mmCIF file with all atom_site columns, C-alpha atoms in Angstrom:
data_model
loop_
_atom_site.group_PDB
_atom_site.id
_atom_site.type_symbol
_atom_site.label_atom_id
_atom_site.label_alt_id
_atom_site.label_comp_id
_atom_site.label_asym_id
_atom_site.label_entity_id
_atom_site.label_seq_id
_atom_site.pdbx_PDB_ins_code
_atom_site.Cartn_x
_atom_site.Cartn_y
_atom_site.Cartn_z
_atom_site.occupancy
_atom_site.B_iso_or_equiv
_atom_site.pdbx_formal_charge
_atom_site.auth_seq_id
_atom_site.auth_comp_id
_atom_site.auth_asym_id
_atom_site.auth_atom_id
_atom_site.pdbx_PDB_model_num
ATOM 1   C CA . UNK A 1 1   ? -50.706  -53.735 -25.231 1.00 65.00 ? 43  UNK A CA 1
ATOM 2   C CA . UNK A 1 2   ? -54.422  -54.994 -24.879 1.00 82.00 ? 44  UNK A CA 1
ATOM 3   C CA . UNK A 1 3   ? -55.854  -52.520 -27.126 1.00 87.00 ? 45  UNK A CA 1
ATOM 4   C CA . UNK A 1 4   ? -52.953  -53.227 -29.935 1.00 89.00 ? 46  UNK A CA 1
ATOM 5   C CA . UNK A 1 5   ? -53.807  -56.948 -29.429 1.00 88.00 ? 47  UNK A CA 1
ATOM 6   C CA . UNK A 1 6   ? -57.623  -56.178 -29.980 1.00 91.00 ? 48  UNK A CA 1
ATOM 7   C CA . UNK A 1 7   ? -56.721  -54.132 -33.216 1.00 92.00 ? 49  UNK A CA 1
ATOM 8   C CA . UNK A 1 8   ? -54.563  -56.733 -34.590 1.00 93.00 ? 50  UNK A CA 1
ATOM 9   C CA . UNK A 1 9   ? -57.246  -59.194 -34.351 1.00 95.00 ? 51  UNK A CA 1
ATOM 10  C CA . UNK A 1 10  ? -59.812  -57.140 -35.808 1.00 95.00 ? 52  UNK A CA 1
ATOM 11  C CA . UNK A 1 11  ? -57.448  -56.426 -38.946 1.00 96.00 ? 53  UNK A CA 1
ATOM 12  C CA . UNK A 1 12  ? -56.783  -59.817 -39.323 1.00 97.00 ? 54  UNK A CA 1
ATOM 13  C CA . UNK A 1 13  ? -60.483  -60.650 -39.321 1.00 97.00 ? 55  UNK A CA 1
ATOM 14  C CA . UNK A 1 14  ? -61.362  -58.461 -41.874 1.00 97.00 ? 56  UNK A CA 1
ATOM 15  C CA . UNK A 1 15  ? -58.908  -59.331 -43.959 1.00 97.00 ? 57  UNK A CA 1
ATOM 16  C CA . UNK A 1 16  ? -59.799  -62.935 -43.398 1.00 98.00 ? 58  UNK A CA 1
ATOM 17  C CA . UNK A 1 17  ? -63.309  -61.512 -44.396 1.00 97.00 ? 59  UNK A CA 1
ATOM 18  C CA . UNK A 1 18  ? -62.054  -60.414 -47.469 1.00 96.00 ? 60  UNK A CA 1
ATOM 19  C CA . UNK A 1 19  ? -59.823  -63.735 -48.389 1.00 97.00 ? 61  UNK A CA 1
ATOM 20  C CA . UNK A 1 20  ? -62.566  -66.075 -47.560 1.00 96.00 ? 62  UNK A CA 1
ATOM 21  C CA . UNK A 1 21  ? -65.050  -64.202 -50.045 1.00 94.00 ? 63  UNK A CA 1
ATOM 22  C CA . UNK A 1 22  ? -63.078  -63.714 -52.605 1.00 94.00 ? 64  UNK A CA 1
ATOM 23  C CA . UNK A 1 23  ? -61.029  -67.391 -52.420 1.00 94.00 ? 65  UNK A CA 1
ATOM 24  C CA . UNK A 1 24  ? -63.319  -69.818 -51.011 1.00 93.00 ? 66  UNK A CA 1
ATOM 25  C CA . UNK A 1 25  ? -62.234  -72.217 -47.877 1.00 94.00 ? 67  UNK A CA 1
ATOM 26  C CA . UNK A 1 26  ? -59.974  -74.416 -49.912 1.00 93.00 ? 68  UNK A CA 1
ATOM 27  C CA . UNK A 1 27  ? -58.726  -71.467 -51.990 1.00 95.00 ? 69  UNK A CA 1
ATOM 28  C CA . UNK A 1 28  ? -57.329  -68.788 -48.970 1.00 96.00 ? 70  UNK A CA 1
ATOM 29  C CA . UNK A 1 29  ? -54.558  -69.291 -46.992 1.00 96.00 ? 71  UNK A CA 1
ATOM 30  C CA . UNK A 1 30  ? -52.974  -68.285 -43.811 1.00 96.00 ? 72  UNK A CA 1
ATOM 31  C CA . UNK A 1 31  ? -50.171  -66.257 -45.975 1.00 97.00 ? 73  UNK A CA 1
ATOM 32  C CA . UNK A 1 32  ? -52.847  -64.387 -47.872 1.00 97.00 ? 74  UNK A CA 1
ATOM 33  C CA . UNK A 1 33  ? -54.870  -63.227 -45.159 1.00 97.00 ? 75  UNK A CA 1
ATOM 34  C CA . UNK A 1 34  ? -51.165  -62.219 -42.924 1.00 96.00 ? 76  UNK A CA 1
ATOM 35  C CA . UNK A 1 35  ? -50.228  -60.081 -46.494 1.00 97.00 ? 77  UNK A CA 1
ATOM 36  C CA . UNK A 1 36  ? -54.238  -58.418 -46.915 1.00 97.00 ? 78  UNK A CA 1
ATOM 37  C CA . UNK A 1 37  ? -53.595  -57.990 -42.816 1.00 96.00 ? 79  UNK A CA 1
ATOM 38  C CA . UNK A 1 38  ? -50.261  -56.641 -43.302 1.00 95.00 ? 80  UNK A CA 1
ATOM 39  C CA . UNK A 1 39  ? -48.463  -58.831 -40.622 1.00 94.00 ? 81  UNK A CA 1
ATOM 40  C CA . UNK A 1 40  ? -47.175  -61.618 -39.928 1.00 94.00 ? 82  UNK A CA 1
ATOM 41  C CA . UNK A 1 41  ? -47.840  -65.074 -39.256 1.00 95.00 ? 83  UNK A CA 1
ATOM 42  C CA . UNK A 1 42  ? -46.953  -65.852 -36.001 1.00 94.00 ? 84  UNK A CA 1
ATOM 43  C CA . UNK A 1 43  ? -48.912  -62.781 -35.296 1.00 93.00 ? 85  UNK A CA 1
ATOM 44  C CA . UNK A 1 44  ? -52.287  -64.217 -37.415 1.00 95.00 ? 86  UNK A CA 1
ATOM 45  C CA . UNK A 1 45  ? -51.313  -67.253 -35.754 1.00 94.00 ? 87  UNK A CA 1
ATOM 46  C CA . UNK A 1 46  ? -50.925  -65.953 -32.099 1.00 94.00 ? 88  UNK A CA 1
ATOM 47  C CA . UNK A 1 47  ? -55.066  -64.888 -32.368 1.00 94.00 ? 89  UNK A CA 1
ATOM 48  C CA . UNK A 1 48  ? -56.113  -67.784 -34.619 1.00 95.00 ? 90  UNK A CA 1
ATOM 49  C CA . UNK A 1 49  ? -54.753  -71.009 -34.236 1.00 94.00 ? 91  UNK A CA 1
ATOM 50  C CA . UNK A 1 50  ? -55.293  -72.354 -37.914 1.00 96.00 ? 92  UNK A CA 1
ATOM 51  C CA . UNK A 1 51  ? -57.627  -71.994 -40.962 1.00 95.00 ? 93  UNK A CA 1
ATOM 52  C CA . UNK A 1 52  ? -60.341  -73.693 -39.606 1.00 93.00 ? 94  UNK A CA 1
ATOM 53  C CA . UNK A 1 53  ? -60.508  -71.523 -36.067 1.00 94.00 ? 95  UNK A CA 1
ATOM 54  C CA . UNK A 1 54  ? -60.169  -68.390 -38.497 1.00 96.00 ? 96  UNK A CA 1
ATOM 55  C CA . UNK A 1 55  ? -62.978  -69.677 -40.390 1.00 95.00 ? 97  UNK A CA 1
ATOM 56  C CA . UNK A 1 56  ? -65.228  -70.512 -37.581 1.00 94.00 ? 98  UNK A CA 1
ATOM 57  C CA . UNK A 1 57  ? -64.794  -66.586 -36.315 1.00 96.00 ? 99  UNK A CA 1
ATOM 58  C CA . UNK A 1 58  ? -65.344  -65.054 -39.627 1.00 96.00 ? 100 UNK A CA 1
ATOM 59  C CA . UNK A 1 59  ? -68.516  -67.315 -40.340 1.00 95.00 ? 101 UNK A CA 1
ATOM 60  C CA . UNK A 1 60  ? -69.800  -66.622 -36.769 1.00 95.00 ? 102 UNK A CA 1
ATOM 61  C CA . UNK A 1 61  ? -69.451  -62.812 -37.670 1.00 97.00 ? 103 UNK A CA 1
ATOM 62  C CA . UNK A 1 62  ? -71.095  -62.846 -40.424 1.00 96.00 ? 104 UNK A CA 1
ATOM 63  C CA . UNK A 1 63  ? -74.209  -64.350 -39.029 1.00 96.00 ? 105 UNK A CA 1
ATOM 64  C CA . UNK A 1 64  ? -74.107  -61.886 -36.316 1.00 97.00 ? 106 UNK A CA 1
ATOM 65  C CA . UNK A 1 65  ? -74.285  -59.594 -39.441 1.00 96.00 ? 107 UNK A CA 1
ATOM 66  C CA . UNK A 1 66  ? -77.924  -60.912 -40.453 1.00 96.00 ? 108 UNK A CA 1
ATOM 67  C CA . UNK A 1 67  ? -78.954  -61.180 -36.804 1.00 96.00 ? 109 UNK A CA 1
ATOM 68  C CA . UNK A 1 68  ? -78.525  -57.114 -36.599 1.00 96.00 ? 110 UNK A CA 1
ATOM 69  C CA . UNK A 1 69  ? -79.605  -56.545 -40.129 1.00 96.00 ? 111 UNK A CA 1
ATOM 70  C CA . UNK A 1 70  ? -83.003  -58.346 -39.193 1.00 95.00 ? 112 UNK A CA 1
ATOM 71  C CA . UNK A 1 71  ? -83.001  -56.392 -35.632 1.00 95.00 ? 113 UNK A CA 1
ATOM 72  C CA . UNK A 1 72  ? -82.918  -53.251 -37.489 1.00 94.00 ? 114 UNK A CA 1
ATOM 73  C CA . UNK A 1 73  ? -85.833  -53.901 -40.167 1.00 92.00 ? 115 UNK A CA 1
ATOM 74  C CA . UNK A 1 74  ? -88.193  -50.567 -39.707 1.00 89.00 ? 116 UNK A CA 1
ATOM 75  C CA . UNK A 1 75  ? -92.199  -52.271 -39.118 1.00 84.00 ? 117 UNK A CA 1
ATOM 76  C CA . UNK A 1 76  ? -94.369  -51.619 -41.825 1.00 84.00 ? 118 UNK A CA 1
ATOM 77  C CA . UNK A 1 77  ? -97.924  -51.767 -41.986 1.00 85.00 ? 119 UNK A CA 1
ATOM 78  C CA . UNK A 1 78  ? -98.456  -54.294 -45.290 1.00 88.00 ? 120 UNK A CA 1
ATOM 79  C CA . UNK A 1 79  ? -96.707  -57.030 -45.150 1.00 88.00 ? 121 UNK A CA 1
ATOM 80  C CA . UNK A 1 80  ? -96.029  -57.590 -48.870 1.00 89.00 ? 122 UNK A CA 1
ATOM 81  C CA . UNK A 1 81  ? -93.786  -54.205 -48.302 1.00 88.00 ? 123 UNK A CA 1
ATOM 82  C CA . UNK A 1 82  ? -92.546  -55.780 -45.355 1.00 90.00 ? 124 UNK A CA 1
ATOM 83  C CA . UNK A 1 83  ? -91.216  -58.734 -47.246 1.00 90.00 ? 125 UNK A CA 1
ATOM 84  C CA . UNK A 1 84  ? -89.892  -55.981 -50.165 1.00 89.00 ? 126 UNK A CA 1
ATOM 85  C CA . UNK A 1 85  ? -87.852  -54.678 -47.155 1.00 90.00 ? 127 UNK A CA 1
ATOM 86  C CA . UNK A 1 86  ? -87.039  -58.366 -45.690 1.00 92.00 ? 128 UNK A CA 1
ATOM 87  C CA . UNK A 1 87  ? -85.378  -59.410 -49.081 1.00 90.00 ? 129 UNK A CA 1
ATOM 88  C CA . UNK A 1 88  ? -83.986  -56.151 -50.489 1.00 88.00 ? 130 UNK A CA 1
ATOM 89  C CA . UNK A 1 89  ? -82.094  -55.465 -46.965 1.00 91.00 ? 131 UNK A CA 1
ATOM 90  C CA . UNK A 1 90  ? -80.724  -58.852 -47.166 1.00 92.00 ? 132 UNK A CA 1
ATOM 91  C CA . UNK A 1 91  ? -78.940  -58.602 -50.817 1.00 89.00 ? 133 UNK A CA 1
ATOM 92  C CA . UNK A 1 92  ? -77.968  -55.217 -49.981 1.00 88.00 ? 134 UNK A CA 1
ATOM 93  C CA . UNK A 1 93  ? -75.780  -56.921 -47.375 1.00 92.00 ? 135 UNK A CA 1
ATOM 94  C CA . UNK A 1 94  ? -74.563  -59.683 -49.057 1.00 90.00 ? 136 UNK A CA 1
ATOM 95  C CA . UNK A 1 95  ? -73.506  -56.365 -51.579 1.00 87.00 ? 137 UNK A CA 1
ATOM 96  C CA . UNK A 1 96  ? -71.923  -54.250 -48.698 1.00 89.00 ? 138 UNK A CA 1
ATOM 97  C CA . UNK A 1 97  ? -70.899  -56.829 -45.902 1.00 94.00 ? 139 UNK A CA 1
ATOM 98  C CA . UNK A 1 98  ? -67.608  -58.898 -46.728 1.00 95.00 ? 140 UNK A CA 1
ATOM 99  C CA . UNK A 1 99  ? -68.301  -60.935 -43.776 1.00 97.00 ? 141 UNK A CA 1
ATOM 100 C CA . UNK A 1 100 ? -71.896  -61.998 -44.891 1.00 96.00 ? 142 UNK A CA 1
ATOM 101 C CA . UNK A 1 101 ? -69.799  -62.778 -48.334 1.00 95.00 ? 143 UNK A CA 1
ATOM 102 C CA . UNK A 1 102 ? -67.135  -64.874 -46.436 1.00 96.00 ? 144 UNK A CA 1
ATOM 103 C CA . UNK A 1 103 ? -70.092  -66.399 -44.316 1.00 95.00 ? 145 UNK A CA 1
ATOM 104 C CA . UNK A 1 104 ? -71.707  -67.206 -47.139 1.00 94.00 ? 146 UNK A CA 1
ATOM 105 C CA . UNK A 1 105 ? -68.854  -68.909 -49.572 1.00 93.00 ? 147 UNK A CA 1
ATOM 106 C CA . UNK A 1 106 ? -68.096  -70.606 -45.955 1.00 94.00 ? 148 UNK A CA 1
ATOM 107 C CA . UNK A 1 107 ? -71.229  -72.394 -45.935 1.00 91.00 ? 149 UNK A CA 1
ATOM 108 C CA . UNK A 1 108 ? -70.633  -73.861 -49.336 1.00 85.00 ? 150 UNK A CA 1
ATOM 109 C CA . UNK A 1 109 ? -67.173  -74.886 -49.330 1.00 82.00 ? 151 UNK A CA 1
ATOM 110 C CA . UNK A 1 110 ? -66.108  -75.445 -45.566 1.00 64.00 ? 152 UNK A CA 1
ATOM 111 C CA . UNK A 1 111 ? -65.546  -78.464 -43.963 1.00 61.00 ? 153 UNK A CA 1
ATOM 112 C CA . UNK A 1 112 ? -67.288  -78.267 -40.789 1.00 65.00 ? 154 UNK A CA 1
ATOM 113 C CA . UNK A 1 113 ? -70.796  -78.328 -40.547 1.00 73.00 ? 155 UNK A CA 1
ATOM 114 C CA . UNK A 1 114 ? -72.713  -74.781 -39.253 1.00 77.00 ? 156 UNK A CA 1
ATOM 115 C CA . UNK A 1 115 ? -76.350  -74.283 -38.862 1.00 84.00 ? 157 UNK A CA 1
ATOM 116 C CA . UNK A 1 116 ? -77.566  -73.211 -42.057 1.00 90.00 ? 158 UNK A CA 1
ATOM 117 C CA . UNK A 1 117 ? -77.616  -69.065 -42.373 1.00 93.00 ? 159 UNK A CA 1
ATOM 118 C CA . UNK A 1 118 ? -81.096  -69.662 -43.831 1.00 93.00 ? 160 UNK A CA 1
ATOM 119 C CA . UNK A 1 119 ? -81.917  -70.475 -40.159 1.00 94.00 ? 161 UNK A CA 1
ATOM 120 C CA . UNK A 1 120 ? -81.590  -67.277 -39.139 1.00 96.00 ? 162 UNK A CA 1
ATOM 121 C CA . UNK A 1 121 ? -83.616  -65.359 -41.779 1.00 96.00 ? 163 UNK A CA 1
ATOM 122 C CA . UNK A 1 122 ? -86.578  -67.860 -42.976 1.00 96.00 ? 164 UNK A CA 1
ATOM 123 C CA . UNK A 1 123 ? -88.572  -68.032 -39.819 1.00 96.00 ? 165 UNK A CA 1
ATOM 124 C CA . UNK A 1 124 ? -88.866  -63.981 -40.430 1.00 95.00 ? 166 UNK A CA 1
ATOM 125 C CA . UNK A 1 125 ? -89.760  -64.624 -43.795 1.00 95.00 ? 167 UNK A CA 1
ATOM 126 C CA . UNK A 1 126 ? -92.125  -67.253 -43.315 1.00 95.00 ? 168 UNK A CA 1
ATOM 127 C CA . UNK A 1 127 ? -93.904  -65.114 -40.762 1.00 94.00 ? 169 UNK A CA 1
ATOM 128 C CA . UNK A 1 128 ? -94.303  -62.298 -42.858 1.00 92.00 ? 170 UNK A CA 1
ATOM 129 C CA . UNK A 1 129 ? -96.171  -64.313 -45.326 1.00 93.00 ? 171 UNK A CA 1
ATOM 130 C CA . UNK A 1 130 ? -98.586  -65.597 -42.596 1.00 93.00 ? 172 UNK A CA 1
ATOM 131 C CA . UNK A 1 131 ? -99.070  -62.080 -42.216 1.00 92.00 ? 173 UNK A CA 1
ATOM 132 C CA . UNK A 1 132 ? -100.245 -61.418 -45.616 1.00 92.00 ? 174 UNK A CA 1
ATOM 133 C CA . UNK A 1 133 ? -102.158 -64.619 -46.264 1.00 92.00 ? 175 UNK A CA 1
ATOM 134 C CA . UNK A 1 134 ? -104.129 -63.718 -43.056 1.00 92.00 ? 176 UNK A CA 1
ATOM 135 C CA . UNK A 1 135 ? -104.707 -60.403 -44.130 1.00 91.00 ? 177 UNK A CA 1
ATOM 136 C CA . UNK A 1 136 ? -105.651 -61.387 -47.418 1.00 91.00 ? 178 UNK A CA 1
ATOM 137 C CA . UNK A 1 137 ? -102.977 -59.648 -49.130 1.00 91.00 ? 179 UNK A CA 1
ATOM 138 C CA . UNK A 1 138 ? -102.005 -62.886 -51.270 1.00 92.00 ? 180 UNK A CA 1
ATOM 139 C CA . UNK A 1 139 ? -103.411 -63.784 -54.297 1.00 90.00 ? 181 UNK A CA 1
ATOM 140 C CA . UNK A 1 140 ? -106.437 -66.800 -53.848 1.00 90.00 ? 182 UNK A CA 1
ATOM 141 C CA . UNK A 1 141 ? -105.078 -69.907 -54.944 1.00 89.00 ? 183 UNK A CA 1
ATOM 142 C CA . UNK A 1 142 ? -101.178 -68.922 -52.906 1.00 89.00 ? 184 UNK A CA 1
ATOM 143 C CA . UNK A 1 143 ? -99.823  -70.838 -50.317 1.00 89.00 ? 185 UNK A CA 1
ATOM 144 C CA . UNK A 1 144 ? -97.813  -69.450 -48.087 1.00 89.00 ? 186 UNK A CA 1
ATOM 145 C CA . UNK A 1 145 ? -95.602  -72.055 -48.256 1.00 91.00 ? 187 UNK A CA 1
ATOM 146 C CA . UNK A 1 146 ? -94.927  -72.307 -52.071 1.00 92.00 ? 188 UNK A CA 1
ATOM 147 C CA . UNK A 1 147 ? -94.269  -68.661 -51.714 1.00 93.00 ? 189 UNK A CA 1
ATOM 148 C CA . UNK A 1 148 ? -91.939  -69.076 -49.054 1.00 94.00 ? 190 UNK A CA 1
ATOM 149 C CA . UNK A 1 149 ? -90.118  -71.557 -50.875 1.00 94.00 ? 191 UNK A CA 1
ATOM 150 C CA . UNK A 1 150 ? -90.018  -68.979 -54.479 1.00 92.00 ? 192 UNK A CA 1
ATOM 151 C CA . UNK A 1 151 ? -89.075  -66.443 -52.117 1.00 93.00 ? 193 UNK A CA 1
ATOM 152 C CA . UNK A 1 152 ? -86.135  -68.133 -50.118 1.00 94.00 ? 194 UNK A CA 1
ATOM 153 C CA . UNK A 1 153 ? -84.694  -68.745 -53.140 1.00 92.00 ? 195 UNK A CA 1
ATOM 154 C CA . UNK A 1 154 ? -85.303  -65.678 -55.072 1.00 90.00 ? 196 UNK A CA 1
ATOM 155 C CA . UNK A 1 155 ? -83.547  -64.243 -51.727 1.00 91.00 ? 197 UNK A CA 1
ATOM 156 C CA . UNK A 1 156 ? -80.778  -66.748 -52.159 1.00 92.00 ? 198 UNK A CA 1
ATOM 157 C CA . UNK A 1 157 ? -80.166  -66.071 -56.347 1.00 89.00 ? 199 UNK A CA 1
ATOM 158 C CA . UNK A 1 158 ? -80.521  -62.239 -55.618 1.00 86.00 ? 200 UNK A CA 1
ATOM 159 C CA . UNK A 1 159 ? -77.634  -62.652 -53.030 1.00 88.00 ? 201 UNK A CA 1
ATOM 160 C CA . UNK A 1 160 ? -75.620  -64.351 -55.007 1.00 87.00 ? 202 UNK A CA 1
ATOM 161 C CA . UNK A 1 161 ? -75.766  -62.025 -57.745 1.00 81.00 ? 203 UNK A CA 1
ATOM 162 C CA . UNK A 1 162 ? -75.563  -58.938 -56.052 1.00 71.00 ? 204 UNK A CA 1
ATOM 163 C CA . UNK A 1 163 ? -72.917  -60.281 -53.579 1.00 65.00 ? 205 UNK A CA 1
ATOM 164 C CA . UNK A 1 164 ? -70.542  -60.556 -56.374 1.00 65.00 ? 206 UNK A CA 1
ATOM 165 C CA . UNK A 1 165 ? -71.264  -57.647 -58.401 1.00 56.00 ? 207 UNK A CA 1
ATOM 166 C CA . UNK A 1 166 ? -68.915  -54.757 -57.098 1.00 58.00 ? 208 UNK A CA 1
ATOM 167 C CA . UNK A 1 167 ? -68.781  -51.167 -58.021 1.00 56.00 ? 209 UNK A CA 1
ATOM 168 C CA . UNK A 1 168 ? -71.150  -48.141 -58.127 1.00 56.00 ? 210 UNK A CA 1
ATOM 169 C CA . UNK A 1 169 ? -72.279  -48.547 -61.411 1.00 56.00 ? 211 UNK A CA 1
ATOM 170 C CA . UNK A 1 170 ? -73.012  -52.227 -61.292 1.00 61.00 ? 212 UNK A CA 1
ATOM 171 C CA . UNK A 1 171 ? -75.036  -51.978 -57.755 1.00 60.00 ? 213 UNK A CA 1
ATOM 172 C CA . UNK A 1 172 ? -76.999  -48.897 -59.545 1.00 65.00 ? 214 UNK A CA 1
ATOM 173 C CA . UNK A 1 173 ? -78.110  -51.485 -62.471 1.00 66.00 ? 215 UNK A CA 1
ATOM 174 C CA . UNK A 1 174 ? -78.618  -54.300 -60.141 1.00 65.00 ? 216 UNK A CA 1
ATOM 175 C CA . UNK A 1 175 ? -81.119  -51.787 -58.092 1.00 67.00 ? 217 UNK A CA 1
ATOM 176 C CA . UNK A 1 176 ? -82.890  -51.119 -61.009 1.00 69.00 ? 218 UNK A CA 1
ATOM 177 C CA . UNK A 1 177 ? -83.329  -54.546 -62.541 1.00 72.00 ? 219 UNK A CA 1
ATOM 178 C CA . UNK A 1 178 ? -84.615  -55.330 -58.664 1.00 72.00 ? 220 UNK A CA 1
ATOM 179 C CA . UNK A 1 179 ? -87.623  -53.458 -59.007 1.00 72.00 ? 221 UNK A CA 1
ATOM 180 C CA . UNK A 1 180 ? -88.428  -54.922 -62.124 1.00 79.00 ? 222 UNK A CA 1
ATOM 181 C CA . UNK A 1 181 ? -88.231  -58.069 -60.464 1.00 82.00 ? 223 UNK A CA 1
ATOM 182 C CA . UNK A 1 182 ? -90.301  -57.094 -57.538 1.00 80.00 ? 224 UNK A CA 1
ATOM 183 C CA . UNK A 1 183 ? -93.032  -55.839 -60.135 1.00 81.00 ? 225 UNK A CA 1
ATOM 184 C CA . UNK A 1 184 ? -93.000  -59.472 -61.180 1.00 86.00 ? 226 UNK A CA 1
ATOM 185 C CA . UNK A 1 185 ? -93.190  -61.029 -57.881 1.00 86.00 ? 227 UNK A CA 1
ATOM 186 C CA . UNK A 1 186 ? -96.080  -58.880 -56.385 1.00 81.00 ? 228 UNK A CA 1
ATOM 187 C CA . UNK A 1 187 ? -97.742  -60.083 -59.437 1.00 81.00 ? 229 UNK A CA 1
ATOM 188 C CA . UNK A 1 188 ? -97.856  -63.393 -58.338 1.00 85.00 ? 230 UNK A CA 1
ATOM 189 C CA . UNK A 1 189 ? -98.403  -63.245 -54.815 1.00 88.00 ? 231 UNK A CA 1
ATOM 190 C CA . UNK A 1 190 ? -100.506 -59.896 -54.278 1.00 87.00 ? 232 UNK A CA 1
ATOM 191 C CA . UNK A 1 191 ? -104.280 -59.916 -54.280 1.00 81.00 ? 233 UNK A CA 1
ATOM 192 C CA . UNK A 1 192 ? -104.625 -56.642 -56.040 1.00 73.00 ? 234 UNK A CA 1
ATOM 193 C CA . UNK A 1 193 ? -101.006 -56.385 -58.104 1.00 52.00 ? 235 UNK A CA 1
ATOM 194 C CA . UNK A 1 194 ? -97.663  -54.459 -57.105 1.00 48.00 ? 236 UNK A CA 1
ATOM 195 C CA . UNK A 1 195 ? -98.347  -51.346 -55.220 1.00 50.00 ? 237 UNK A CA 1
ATOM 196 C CA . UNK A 1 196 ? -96.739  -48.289 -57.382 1.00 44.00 ? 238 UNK A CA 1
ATOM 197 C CA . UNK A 1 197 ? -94.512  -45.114 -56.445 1.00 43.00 ? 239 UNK A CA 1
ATOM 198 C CA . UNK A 1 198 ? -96.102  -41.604 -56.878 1.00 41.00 ? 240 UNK A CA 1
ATOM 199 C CA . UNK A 1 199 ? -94.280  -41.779 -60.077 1.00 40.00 ? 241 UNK A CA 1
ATOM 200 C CA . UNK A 1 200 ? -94.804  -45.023 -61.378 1.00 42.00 ? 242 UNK A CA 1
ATOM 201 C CA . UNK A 1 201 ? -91.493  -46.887 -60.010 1.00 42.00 ? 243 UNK A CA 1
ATOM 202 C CA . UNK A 1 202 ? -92.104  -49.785 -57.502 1.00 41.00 ? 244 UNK A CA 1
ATOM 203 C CA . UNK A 1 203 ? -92.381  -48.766 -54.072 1.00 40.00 ? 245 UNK A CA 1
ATOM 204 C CA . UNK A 1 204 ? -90.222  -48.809 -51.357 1.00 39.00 ? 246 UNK A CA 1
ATOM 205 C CA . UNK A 1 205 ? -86.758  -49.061 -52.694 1.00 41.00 ? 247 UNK A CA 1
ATOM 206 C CA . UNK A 1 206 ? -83.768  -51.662 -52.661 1.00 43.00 ? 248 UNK A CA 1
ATOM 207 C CA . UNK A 1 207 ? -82.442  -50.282 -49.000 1.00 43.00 ? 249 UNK A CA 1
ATOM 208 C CA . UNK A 1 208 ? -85.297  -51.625 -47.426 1.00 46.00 ? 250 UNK A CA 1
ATOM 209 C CA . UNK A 1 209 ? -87.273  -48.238 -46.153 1.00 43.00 ? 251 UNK A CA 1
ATOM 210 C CA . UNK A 1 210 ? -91.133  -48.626 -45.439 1.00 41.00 ? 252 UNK A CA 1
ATOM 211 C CA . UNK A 1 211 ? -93.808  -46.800 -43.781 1.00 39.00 ? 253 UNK A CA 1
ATOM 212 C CA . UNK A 1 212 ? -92.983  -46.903 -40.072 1.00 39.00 ? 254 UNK A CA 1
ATOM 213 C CA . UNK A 1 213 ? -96.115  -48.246 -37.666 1.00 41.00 ? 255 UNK A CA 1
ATOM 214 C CA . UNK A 1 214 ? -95.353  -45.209 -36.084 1.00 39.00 ? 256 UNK A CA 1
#
């Protein structure tokens, strides 16, 4: 009985996931996410007393989300790759993650206030860019802070667009219009210009890989 309680509630979080992202707080409703959940309502209701408490789990998930996503980042040895990584890894799960979707349209629309999810992912940011300003890796003339704030919300645009784009072929141009982007970026910030692939393609990719400190 536990463990059929336990899956219920996970399928009705997802599919809350799912309504929330696609609908907005004002725009879901109990009834959608009970039909995406196929059950019922008393059933939704049993685990989650109203919108709001429904809400408040889903949003709370997806910041968990980030907290792993930033937990998993591989070290790498420049920092201006590091932040490549930082950034890339977090579009790619505002692409893949409904619940970082939900959490995000949450934070806009809700009514309750939340710490902002930028909380969670800034400070890494910011430090990353201490990193490269102390080792010289910005351009003279950069403050870390003006590039924290292009970068933020370069992080926050790139989100937003790839969030809603869905399909293959539409995350395949996305990734490819990224490292154009990037090119630009490291132009700005680096001391000595983007680094370069073997073959001429920005380097590492979208998913975030890097040289490990080993």
């Amino acid at each position: 009985m536990q463990k059929r309680a336990a899956r219920t509630r996970r399928t009705v979080l997802e599919a809350a996931a799912d309504e929330f992202a696609e609908r907005g707080y004002e725009g879901a409703s109990l009834q959608g996410v009970a039909w995406r959940a196929a059950t019922s309502i008393g059933a939704l209701t049993f685990h989650f007393r109203n919108k709001t408490a429904l809400a408040e789990e889903v949003r709370t998930a997806g910041s968990a989300r980030f907290t792993v996503c930033l937990e998993e980042l591989p070290p790498c040895v420049d920092p201006l790759r590091e932040l490549r990584t930082l950034v890339g890894a977090l579009v790619r799960l505002a692409h893949e993650d409904p619940f970082v979707r939900a959490a995000r349209r949450l934070e806009a629309d809700a009514p309750e206030d939340a710490p902002p999810l930028t909380e969670i992912w800034l400070p890494v940011l910011r430090t990353q860019l201490d990193r490269a300003h102390s080792a010289r890796r910005l351009r003279p003339g950069v403050a870390p802070e003006d590039a924290v704030a292009m970068l933020s919300h370069l992080a926050e645009g790139a989100m937003a667009a790839h969030g809603a784009a869905r399909g293959a072929a539409r995350h395949t141009a996305w990734e490819a219009a990224w490292d154009s982007v990037w090119d630009v970026v490291l132009h700005g910030l680096a001391a000595d210009g983007p680094e370069r692939g073997p073959e001429g393609t920005a380097s590492p990719d979208l998913a975030g890989t890097c040289p490990s400190t080993g």
